[in-house]
């Protein structure tokens, strides 16, 4: 360990976003990459051409990007209002902050709330891992609770106990995903009631990374809840994972704080231009969602027929697959073996504690996934 490094960092390992690609062997593009919940479709060629033109004719690479993001924030506010059927003037640029992916916004929120030993965070596992990872790299304590094994509802009793008993520092932020990753379930009525009951000094971050798939949003409630912030991203339905654009919707006062802690030129000019083009062409880009959802439902129906598999209803563009309890094999070892067999046959999925998370791909990819999964399952159940 380098002698000038913070002592608690020694135990961390760097985040590997594609765990399946960590081996010496490169991830070949012939793999079906169903492990990171991206859209299966690239931007259409006409939009790529438009962006290429913007890059050649408009962007001056010697100049810093627009550090205020005003044009993009206006467009985002318009989209937020429209997509939630709200008054077109409800949210404005003053309610929006833009980040280098929503990961940057998560880190900014942590910096703005918990640093200097002022707060801990609460997460219910399994959930998006970045909340905990980013908190730990900042020296922020992460309090974890569990979920109901059947419907994945947060253990609300444990959550309430954690809130009342965590001291020095107390819990200052609760992170939830709506719908959750990896379990794909939206927030339940009981979870919502609990979130609404939290006092004003606890920030509630509702991550709606999969909103375009679920069409279920809580932005309509933001006006009444000064301690809620909603996170969104261009990395999923908008097909821009490569360009790193996320945003949050919040009260102007909270936005002003986020603007204080962010890096001045956090988004490259090209990313800003791409997000704007994506929004201007949202009807075209989001039109592929219908097919993704129908593929998802088809896959769910077929996998539910399998005697050894347990698949729960998904409100997003991925499935969470578990093995039914069985005495003839150890669950975790069986999952690992399934994960490996899928990989060997050409499909990358995400192995998480207790389940496999499978992104919905193109119809061809999904057909291959089914075939490969059924072949791999034959090894357990024969
Ligand atoms: C994919 C995902 C994001 C997106 O992160 P970016 O940094 O914007 O790419 C955020 N939250 C959750 C829960 C996700 O699954």
CSV table of C-alpha atoms and ligand atoms in Angstrom, one decimal:
chain,number,residue,atom,x,y,z
A,1,UNK,CA,0.0,0.0,0.0
A,2,UNK,CA,1.3,3.4,-0.9
A,3,UNK,CA,2.1,5.3,2.3
A,4,UNK,CA,0.2,8.4,1.3
A,5,UNK,CA,-3.1,6.6,0.6
A,6,UNK,CA,-6.1,6.7,2.9
A,7,UNK,CA,-5.9,3.6,5.0
A,8,UNK,CA,-9.5,2.3,4.4
A,9,UNK,CA,-8.9,2.1,0.6
A,10,UNK,CA,-6.5,-0.8,1.0
A,11,UNK,CA,-9.3,-3.3,1.2
A,12,UNK,CA,-11.2,-2.1,-1.9
A,13,UNK,CA,-11.1,-3.6,-5.3
A,14,UNK,CA,-11.7,-1.5,-8.4
A,15,UNK,CA,-15.3,-1.8,-9.8
A,16,UNK,CA,-15.4,-4.1,-12.8
A,17,UNK,CA,-18.5,-3.2,-14.8
A,18,UNK,CA,-18.3,-6.3,-17.0
A,19,UNK,CA,-17.3,-9.0,-14.6
A,20,UNK,CA,-17.5,-11.5,-17.4
A,21,UNK,CA,-14.7,-9.7,-19.3
A,22,UNK,CA,-12.1,-9.7,-16.6
A,23,UNK,CA,-10.3,-12.8,-17.8
A,24,UNK,CA,-7.4,-12.5,-20.2
A,25,UNK,CA,-9.8,-13.4,-23.0
A,26,UNK,CA,-11.4,-10.3,-24.5
A,27,UNK,CA,-15.2,-9.9,-24.8
A,28,UNK,CA,-15.8,-10.7,-28.4
A,29,UNK,CA,-18.7,-9.0,-30.1
A,30,UNK,CA,-20.1,-12.3,-31.1
A,31,UNK,CA,-21.2,-12.7,-27.5
A,32,UNK,CA,-24.8,-11.8,-26.8
A,33,UNK,CA,-24.1,-9.1,-24.2
A,34,UNK,CA,-27.2,-9.4,-21.9
A,35,UNK,CA,-25.3,-8.5,-18.7
A,36,UNK,CA,-25.6,-4.7,-18.4
A,37,UNK,CA,-29.3,-3.8,-19.2
A,38,UNK,CA,-28.4,-1.6,-22.2
A,39,UNK,CA,-30.8,-1.3,-25.2
A,40,UNK,CA,-30.0,-4.0,-27.8
A,41,UNK,CA,-30.3,-1.3,-30.5
A,42,UNK,CA,-27.6,1.2,-31.4
A,43,UNK,CA,-28.7,4.7,-32.5
A,44,UNK,CA,-30.3,4.6,-36.0
A,45,UNK,CA,-27.8,5.5,-38.8
A,46,UNK,CA,-29.6,8.8,-39.5
A,47,UNK,CA,-29.1,10.0,-36.0
A,48,UNK,CA,-25.4,8.9,-36.0
A,49,UNK,CA,-25.0,10.9,-39.2
A,50,UNK,CA,-26.6,13.9,-37.7
A,51,UNK,CA,-24.2,13.6,-34.7
A,52,UNK,CA,-21.3,13.2,-37.0
A,53,UNK,CA,-22.3,16.3,-38.8
A,54,UNK,CA,-22.6,18.1,-35.4
A,55,UNK,CA,-19.1,16.9,-34.5
A,56,UNK,CA,-17.6,18.1,-37.8
A,57,UNK,CA,-19.5,21.4,-38.2
A,58,UNK,CA,-20.6,22.7,-34.8
A,59,UNK,CA,-18.3,21.4,-32.0
A,60,UNK,CA,-15.1,23.3,-31.6
A,61,UNK,CA,-12.8,20.8,-29.8
A,62,UNK,CA,-10.4,23.5,-28.6
A,63,UNK,CA,-13.3,25.1,-26.6
A,64,UNK,CA,-14.6,24.0,-23.3
A,65,UNK,CA,-18.1,22.5,-23.3
A,66,UNK,CA,-21.2,24.4,-22.2
A,67,UNK,CA,-20.7,24.1,-18.5
A,68,UNK,CA,-24.2,25.3,-17.7
A,69,UNK,CA,-26.1,22.6,-19.7
A,70,UNK,CA,-29.0,25.1,-20.1
A,71,UNK,CA,-30.2,23.9,-23.5
A,72,UNK,CA,-30.1,20.2,-22.4
A,73,UNK,CA,-31.8,21.0,-19.1
A,74,UNK,CA,-34.6,22.8,-20.9
A,75,UNK,CA,-35.1,19.8,-23.2
A,76,UNK,CA,-35.0,17.3,-20.3
A,77,UNK,CA,-37.6,19.4,-18.3
A,78,UNK,CA,-39.9,19.4,-21.3
A,79,UNK,CA,-39.5,15.6,-21.6
A,80,UNK,CA,-40.1,15.0,-17.9
A,81,UNK,CA,-43.3,17.0,-18.0
A,82,UNK,CA,-44.6,15.4,-21.2
A,83,UNK,CA,-43.7,11.8,-20.2
A,84,UNK,CA,-45.5,12.1,-16.9
A,85,UNK,CA,-48.5,13.9,-18.4
A,86,UNK,CA,-47.8,17.0,-16.2
A,87,UNK,CA,-48.3,20.6,-17.0
A,88,UNK,CA,-45.7,21.6,-19.6
A,89,UNK,CA,-44.5,24.4,-17.2
A,90,UNK,CA,-44.3,22.3,-14.0
A,91,UNK,CA,-40.6,21.3,-14.1
A,92,UNK,CA,-38.1,23.7,-15.6
A,93,UNK,CA,-34.3,23.8,-16.0
A,94,UNK,CA,-34.1,24.9,-12.4
A,95,UNK,CA,-35.3,21.4,-11.4
A,96,UNK,CA,-32.7,19.5,-13.4
A,97,UNK,CA,-29.0,18.7,-12.9
A,98,UNK,CA,-27.0,16.8,-15.4
A,99,UNK,CA,-24.2,14.3,-14.6
A,100,UNK,CA,-21.6,12.2,-16.3
A,101,UNK,CA,-23.9,9.2,-16.1
A,102,UNK,CA,-26.2,9.0,-13.1
A,103,UNK,CA,-23.2,7.5,-11.3
A,104,UNK,CA,-21.7,11.0,-11.1
A,105,UNK,CA,-25.0,12.3,-9.6
A,106,UNK,CA,-25.0,9.5,-7.0
A,107,UNK,CA,-21.5,10.5,-5.9
A,108,UNK,CA,-22.4,14.2,-5.9
A,109,UNK,CA,-25.4,13.5,-3.7
A,110,UNK,CA,-23.2,11.5,-1.3
A,111,UNK,CA,-20.7,14.4,-1.2
A,112,UNK,CA,-23.5,16.9,-0.5
A,113,UNK,CA,-25.2,14.9,2.3
A,114,UNK,CA,-22.9,12.4,4.1
A,115,UNK,CA,-19.3,13.5,4.0
A,116,UNK,CA,-17.4,14.7,7.1
A,117,UNK,CA,-18.9,11.9,9.1
A,118,UNK,CA,-22.3,13.6,8.9
A,119,UNK,CA,-24.4,10.7,7.6
A,120,UNK,CA,-24.7,7.1,6.6
A,121,UNK,CA,-26.8,5.6,3.8
A,122,UNK,CA,-29.5,2.9,3.8
A,123,UNK,CA,-29.9,0.3,0.9
A,124,UNK,CA,-32.0,-2.8,0.6
A,125,UNK,CA,-30.1,-5.7,-1.0
A,126,UNK,CA,-30.1,-6.9,-3.6
A,127,UNK,CA,-30.1,-3.6,-5.4
A,128,UNK,CA,-27.9,-1.4,-7.6
A,129,UNK,CA,-24.4,-1.8,-6.3
A,130,UNK,CA,-23.1,1.6,-7.1
A,131,UNK,CA,-24.7,3.3,-4.1
A,132,UNK,CA,-22.7,1.2,-1.7
A,133,UNK,CA,-19.5,1.2,-3.7
A,134,UNK,CA,-19.4,5.0,-4.2
A,135,UNK,CA,-20.3,5.6,-0.5
A,136,UNK,CA,-17.5,3.3,0.7
A,137,UNK,CA,-14.9,5.0,-1.5
A,138,UNK,CA,-15.9,8.3,0.2
A,139,UNK,CA,-15.7,6.7,3.7
A,140,UNK,CA,-19.4,6.8,4.1
A,141,UNK,CA,-21.0,4.0,6.1
A,142,UNK,CA,-23.5,1.8,4.3
A,143,UNK,CA,-26.3,0.2,6.3
A,144,UNK,CA,-27.9,-2.7,4.5
A,145,UNK,CA,-31.2,-4.5,5.1
A,146,UNK,CA,-32.9,-7.3,3.1
A,147,UNK,CA,-36.0,-7.9,1.1
A,148,UNK,CA,-38.9,-10.4,1.1
A,149,UNK,CA,-37.7,-13.5,-0.7
A,150,UNK,CA,-40.9,-13.9,-2.7
A,151,UNK,CA,-41.9,-10.4,-3.9
A,152,UNK,CA,-38.6,-8.5,-3.1
A,153,UNK,CA,-40.4,-5.9,-1.0
A,154,UNK,CA,-38.0,-4.1,1.3
A,155,UNK,CA,-38.0,-5.4,4.9
A,156,UNK,CA,-39.7,-2.3,6.1
A,157,UNK,CA,-39.5,-3.3,9.8
A,158,UNK,CA,-35.7,-3.7,9.5
A,159,UNK,CA,-35.6,-0.4,7.5
A,160,UNK,CA,-37.4,1.5,10.3
A,161,UNK,CA,-35.2,-0.1,13.0
A,162,UNK,CA,-32.1,0.9,11.0
A,163,UNK,CA,-33.4,4.5,10.8
A,164,UNK,CA,-34.1,4.7,14.5
A,165,UNK,CA,-31.1,2.9,15.7
A,166,UNK,CA,-28.2,4.1,13.5
A,167,UNK,CA,-26.3,6.8,15.2
A,168,UNK,CA,-22.9,8.4,14.8
A,169,UNK,CA,-23.6,9.2,12.0
A,170,UNK,CA,-27.4,8.7,11.5
A,171,UNK,CA,-28.9,7.6,8.2
A,172,UNK,CA,-29.2,10.6,6.0
A,173,UNK,CA,-30.0,9.1,2.6
A,174,UNK,CA,-32.2,6.1,1.5
A,175,UNK,CA,-31.6,4.8,-2.0
A,176,UNK,CA,-34.3,2.9,-3.9
A,177,UNK,CA,-34.6,1.9,-7.5
A,178,UNK,CA,-38.0,2.0,-9.2
A,179,UNK,CA,-38.2,-0.7,-10.6
A,180,UNK,CA,-35.4,-2.3,-8.7
A,181,UNK,CA,-32.3,-3.8,-10.3
A,182,UNK,CA,-31.7,-6.8,-10.3
A,183,UNK,CA,-35.1,-7.9,-9.1
A,184,UNK,CA,-37.2,-5.9,-11.6
A,185,UNK,CA,-40.1,-5.1,-9.3
A,186,UNK,CA,-41.6,-1.6,-8.9
A,187,UNK,CA,-42.0,0.0,-5.5
A,188,UNK,CA,-45.0,-1.5,-3.6
A,189,UNK,CA,-47.7,0.5,-1.9
A,190,UNK,CA,-46.2,-0.3,1.5
A,191,UNK,CA,-42.8,0.8,0.4
A,192,UNK,CA,-44.2,4.0,-0.9
A,193,UNK,CA,-46.1,4.7,2.3
A,194,UNK,CA,-42.9,4.2,4.2
A,195,UNK,CA,-40.9,6.5,1.9
A,196,UNK,CA,-43.6,9.1,2.3
A,197,UNK,CA,-43.3,8.8,6.1
A,198,UNK,CA,-39.6,9.5,6.3
A,199,UNK,CA,-38.8,12.8,8.0
A,200,UNK,CA,-37.6,15.8,6.0
A,201,UNK,CA,-34.0,15.5,7.2
A,202,UNK,CA,-33.6,12.1,5.4
A,203,UNK,CA,-33.1,12.4,1.6
A,204,UNK,CA,-34.9,9.8,-0.5
A,205,UNK,CA,-33.3,9.0,-3.8
A,206,UNK,CA,-35.6,7.3,-6.2
A,207,UNK,CA,-33.6,5.9,-9.1
A,208,UNK,CA,-35.8,5.6,-12.2
A,209,UNK,CA,-33.2,4.3,-14.6
A,210,UNK,CA,-35.8,2.0,-16.1
A,211,UNK,CA,-38.7,4.5,-16.2
A,212,UNK,CA,-39.1,4.3,-20.0
A,213,UNK,CA,-39.8,0.6,-19.6
A,214,UNK,CA,-42.0,0.7,-16.5
A,215,UNK,CA,-43.8,4.0,-17.4
A,216,UNK,CA,-44.2,4.3,-13.7
A,217,UNK,CA,-42.8,7.5,-12.2
A,218,UNK,CA,-42.9,9.4,-8.9
A,219,UNK,CA,-42.1,12.8,-10.4
A,220,UNK,CA,-45.7,13.9,-9.9
A,221,UNK,CA,-45.1,13.7,-6.1
A,222,UNK,CA,-41.9,15.7,-6.1
A,223,UNK,CA,-43.7,19.0,-5.5
A,224,UNK,CA,-45.0,17.8,-2.2
A,225,UNK,CA,-41.8,16.1,-1.1
A,226,UNK,CA,-38.9,18.5,-0.5
A,227,UNK,CA,-36.7,15.5,0.6
A,228,UNK,CA,-37.1,13.4,-2.6
A,229,UNK,CA,-34.8,13.4,-5.6
A,230,UNK,CA,-35.4,11.4,-8.8
A,231,UNK,CA,-32.5,10.0,-10.9
A,232,UNK,CA,-32.8,9.1,-14.6
A,233,UNK,CA,-30.3,8.1,-17.3
A,234,UNK,CA,-29.8,8.2,-21.0
A,235,UNK,CA,-27.9,4.8,-20.7
A,236,UNK,CA,-30.9,2.5,-21.0
A,237,UNK,CA,-33.9,3.2,-23.2
A,238,UNK,CA,-32.3,6.2,-24.9
A,239,UNK,CA,-29.4,4.0,-26.2
A,240,UNK,CA,-26.6,6.3,-25.1
A,241,UNK,CA,-24.7,4.2,-22.5
A,242,UNK,CA,-21.4,5.0,-24.4
A,243,UNK,CA,-21.8,8.7,-23.9
A,244,UNK,CA,-22.5,8.9,-20.1
A,245,UNK,CA,-25.4,11.2,-19.5
A,246,UNK,CA,-27.6,11.0,-16.5
A,247,UNK,CA,-29.9,13.6,-14.8
A,248,UNK,CA,-31.8,14.2,-11.7
A,249,UNK,CA,-35.1,16.0,-11.0
A,250,UNK,CA,-35.4,17.8,-7.7
A,251,UNK,CA,-36.3,21.0,-5.9
A,252,UNK,CA,-34.4,24.0,-7.2
A,253,UNK,CA,-32.6,24.4,-3.8
A,254,UNK,CA,-31.3,20.8,-4.0
A,255,UNK,CA,-30.3,21.4,-7.6
A,256,UNK,CA,-28.3,24.5,-6.6
A,257,UNK,CA,-26.3,22.4,-4.1
A,258,UNK,CA,-25.6,19.7,-6.7
A,259,UNK,CA,-24.4,22.4,-9.0
A,260,UNK,CA,-22.0,23.6,-6.3
A,261,UNK,CA,-20.3,20.2,-5.9
A,262,UNK,CA,-20.1,19.0,-9.5
A,263,UNK,CA,-17.0,19.4,-11.7
A,264,UNK,CA,-17.3,22.5,-13.9
A,265,UNK,CA,-17.2,20.7,-17.3
A,266,UNK,CA,-18.5,17.3,-16.3
A,267,UNK,CA,-20.0,16.5,-19.7
A,268,UNK,CA,-18.1,16.5,-23.1
A,269,UNK,CA,-19.7,18.6,-25.8
A,270,UNK,CA,-20.4,15.5,-27.8
A,271,UNK,CA,-22.3,13.9,-25.0
A,272,UNK,CA,-24.4,17.0,-24.5
A,273,UNK,CA,-25.2,17.1,-28.3
A,274,UNK,CA,-26.1,13.4,-28.3
A,275,UNK,CA,-28.5,13.7,-25.4
A,276,UNK,CA,-30.2,16.6,-27.1
A,277,UNK,CA,-30.5,14.7,-30.3
A,278,UNK,CA,-31.9,11.7,-28.5
A,279,UNK,CA,-34.5,13.9,-26.8
A,280,UNK,CA,-35.4,15.6,-30.1
A,281,UNK,CA,-35.9,12.1,-31.6
A,282,UNK,CA,-37.5,10.5,-28.6
A,283,UNK,CA,-40.4,9.1,-30.4
A,284,UNK,CA,-38.2,7.2,-32.8
A,285,UNK,CA,-35.8,6.0,-30.1
A,286,UNK,CA,-38.4,5.0,-27.6
A,287,UNK,CA,-40.5,3.2,-30.2
A,288,UNK,CA,-38.4,0.1,-29.8
A,289,UNK,CA,-39.6,-0.4,-26.2
A,290,UNK,CA,-42.9,-2.0,-27.4
A,291,UNK,CA,-40.9,-4.9,-28.9
A,292,UNK,CA,-38.6,-5.2,-25.9
A,293,UNK,CA,-41.5,-5.5,-23.5
A,294,UNK,CA,-43.3,-8.0,-25.7
A,295,UNK,CA,-40.1,-10.1,-25.9
A,296,UNK,CA,-39.8,-9.8,-22.1
A,297,UNK,CA,-43.3,-11.1,-21.6
A,298,UNK,CA,-42.7,-13.9,-24.0
A,299,UNK,CA,-39.5,-14.9,-22.3
A,300,UNK,CA,-41.2,-14.7,-18.9
A,301,UNK,CA,-44.0,-17.0,-20.0
A,302,UNK,CA,-41.7,-19.6,-21.5
A,303,UNK,CA,-39.3,-19.6,-18.6
A,304,UNK,CA,-42.1,-19.9,-16.1
A,305,UNK,CA,-43.0,-23.2,-17.6
A,306,UNK,CA,-39.7,-24.7,-16.6
A,307,UNK,CA,-40.1,-26.9,-13.5
A,308,UNK,CA,-36.8,-25.8,-11.9
A,309,UNK,CA,-36.8,-22.1,-12.7
A,310,UNK,CA,-38.4,-19.3,-10.9
A,311,UNK,CA,-38.9,-16.1,-12.8
A,312,UNK,CA,-40.7,-13.1,-11.3
A,313,UNK,CA,-42.7,-10.4,-13.2
A,314,UNK,CA,-40.5,-7.7,-14.5
A,315,UNK,CA,-41.4,-4.0,-14.9
A,316,UNK,CA,-38.1,-3.3,-16.7
A,317,UNK,CA,-36.0,-4.5,-19.7
A,318,UNK,CA,-34.5,-7.4,-17.8
A,319,UNK,CA,-35.5,-10.6,-16.0
A,320,UNK,CA,-34.4,-11.9,-12.6
A,321,UNK,CA,-34.1,-15.7,-12.7
A,322,UNK,CA,-33.8,-18.0,-9.7
A,323,UNK,CA,-33.7,-21.7,-9.2
A,324,UNK,CA,-36.5,-23.3,-7.3
A,325,UNK,CA,-35.4,-24.8,-4.0
A,326,UNK,CA,-34.2,-28.3,-4.7
A,327,UNK,CA,-32.3,-30.8,-2.6
A,328,UNK,CA,-30.3,-32.3,-5.5
A,329,UNK,CA,-28.0,-29.4,-6.0
A,330,UNK,CA,-26.6,-26.5,-4.1
A,331,UNK,CA,-28.3,-23.3,-5.3
A,332,UNK,CA,-25.3,-21.0,-5.5
A,333,UNK,CA,-23.0,-23.5,-7.2
A,334,UNK,CA,-25.8,-24.4,-9.6
A,335,UNK,CA,-26.2,-20.7,-10.5
A,336,UNK,CA,-22.5,-20.3,-11.0
A,337,UNK,CA,-22.5,-23.3,-13.3
A,338,UNK,CA,-25.5,-22.0,-15.3
A,339,UNK,CA,-23.8,-18.6,-15.6
A,340,UNK,CA,-20.6,-20.3,-16.9
A,341,UNK,CA,-22.4,-22.6,-19.3
A,342,UNK,CA,-24.3,-19.6,-20.7
A,343,UNK,CA,-21.1,-17.8,-21.2
A,344,UNK,CA,-19.4,-20.8,-22.9
A,345,UNK,CA,-22.3,-21.1,-25.3
A,346,UNK,CA,-22.1,-17.3,-26.0
A,347,UNK,CA,-24.5,-15.4,-23.7
A,348,UNK,CA,-23.3,-13.0,-21.1
A,349,UNK,CA,-25.7,-12.5,-18.1
A,350,UNK,CA,-25.1,-11.1,-14.7
A,351,UNK,CA,-24.7,-13.4,-11.7
A,352,UNK,CA,-25.8,-11.9,-8.5
A,353,UNK,CA,-26.2,-13.4,-5.1
A,354,UNK,CA,-29.2,-15.7,-5.5
A,355,UNK,CA,-30.1,-15.1,-9.1
A,356,UNK,CA,-29.2,-14.4,-12.7
A,357,UNK,CA,-30.1,-11.0,-14.2
A,358,UNK,CA,-30.8,-11.3,-18.0
A,359,UNK,CA,-31.2,-8.2,-20.2
A,360,UNK,CA,-33.8,-8.5,-22.9
A,361,UNK,CA,-32.0,-8.4,-26.2
A,362,UNK,CA,-33.0,-8.6,-29.8
A,363,UNK,CA,-35.5,-11.3,-30.7
A,364,UNK,CA,-32.6,-13.4,-32.2
A,365,UNK,CA,-30.6,-13.0,-29.0
A,366,UNK,CA,-33.5,-13.9,-26.8
A,367,UNK,CA,-34.2,-17.0,-28.8
A,368,UNK,CA,-30.6,-18.1,-28.4
A,369,UNK,CA,-30.8,-17.3,-24.7
A,370,UNK,CA,-33.8,-19.6,-24.3
A,371,UNK,CA,-32.1,-22.4,-26.2
A,372,UNK,CA,-28.8,-22.1,-24.3
A,373,UNK,CA,-30.6,-21.8,-20.9
A,374,UNK,CA,-32.7,-24.8,-21.6
A,375,UNK,CA,-29.7,-26.8,-22.7
A,376,UNK,CA,-27.8,-25.8,-19.5
A,377,UNK,CA,-30.8,-26.6,-17.3
A,378,UNK,CA,-30.9,-30.1,-18.8
A,379,UNK,CA,-27.6,-30.8,-16.9
A,380,UNK,CA,-29.3,-30.2,-13.6
A,381,UNK,CA,-32.7,-31.7,-14.0
A,382,UNK,CA,-32.0,-34.8,-16.0
B,1,LIG,C1,-28.0,1.4,-15.4
B,1,LIG,C2,-28.4,2.1,-14.2
B,1,LIG,C3,-28.1,3.4,-14.0
B,1,LIG,C4,-27.4,4.2,-15.1
B,1,LIG,O1,-26.1,4.6,-14.7
B,1,LIG,P1,-25.4,5.6,-15.6
B,1,LIG,O2,-24.2,6.0,-14.8
B,1,LIG,O3,-26.3,6.7,-16.0
B,1,LIG,O4,-25.0,4.8,-16.9
B,1,LIG,C5,-28.4,4.0,-12.8
B,1,LIG,N1,-29.1,3.3,-11.9
B,1,LIG,C6,-29.5,2.0,-12.0
B,1,LIG,C7,-30.3,1.4,-11.0
B,1,LIG,C8,-29.1,1.4,-13.2
B,1,LIG,O5,-29.4,0.1,-13.3
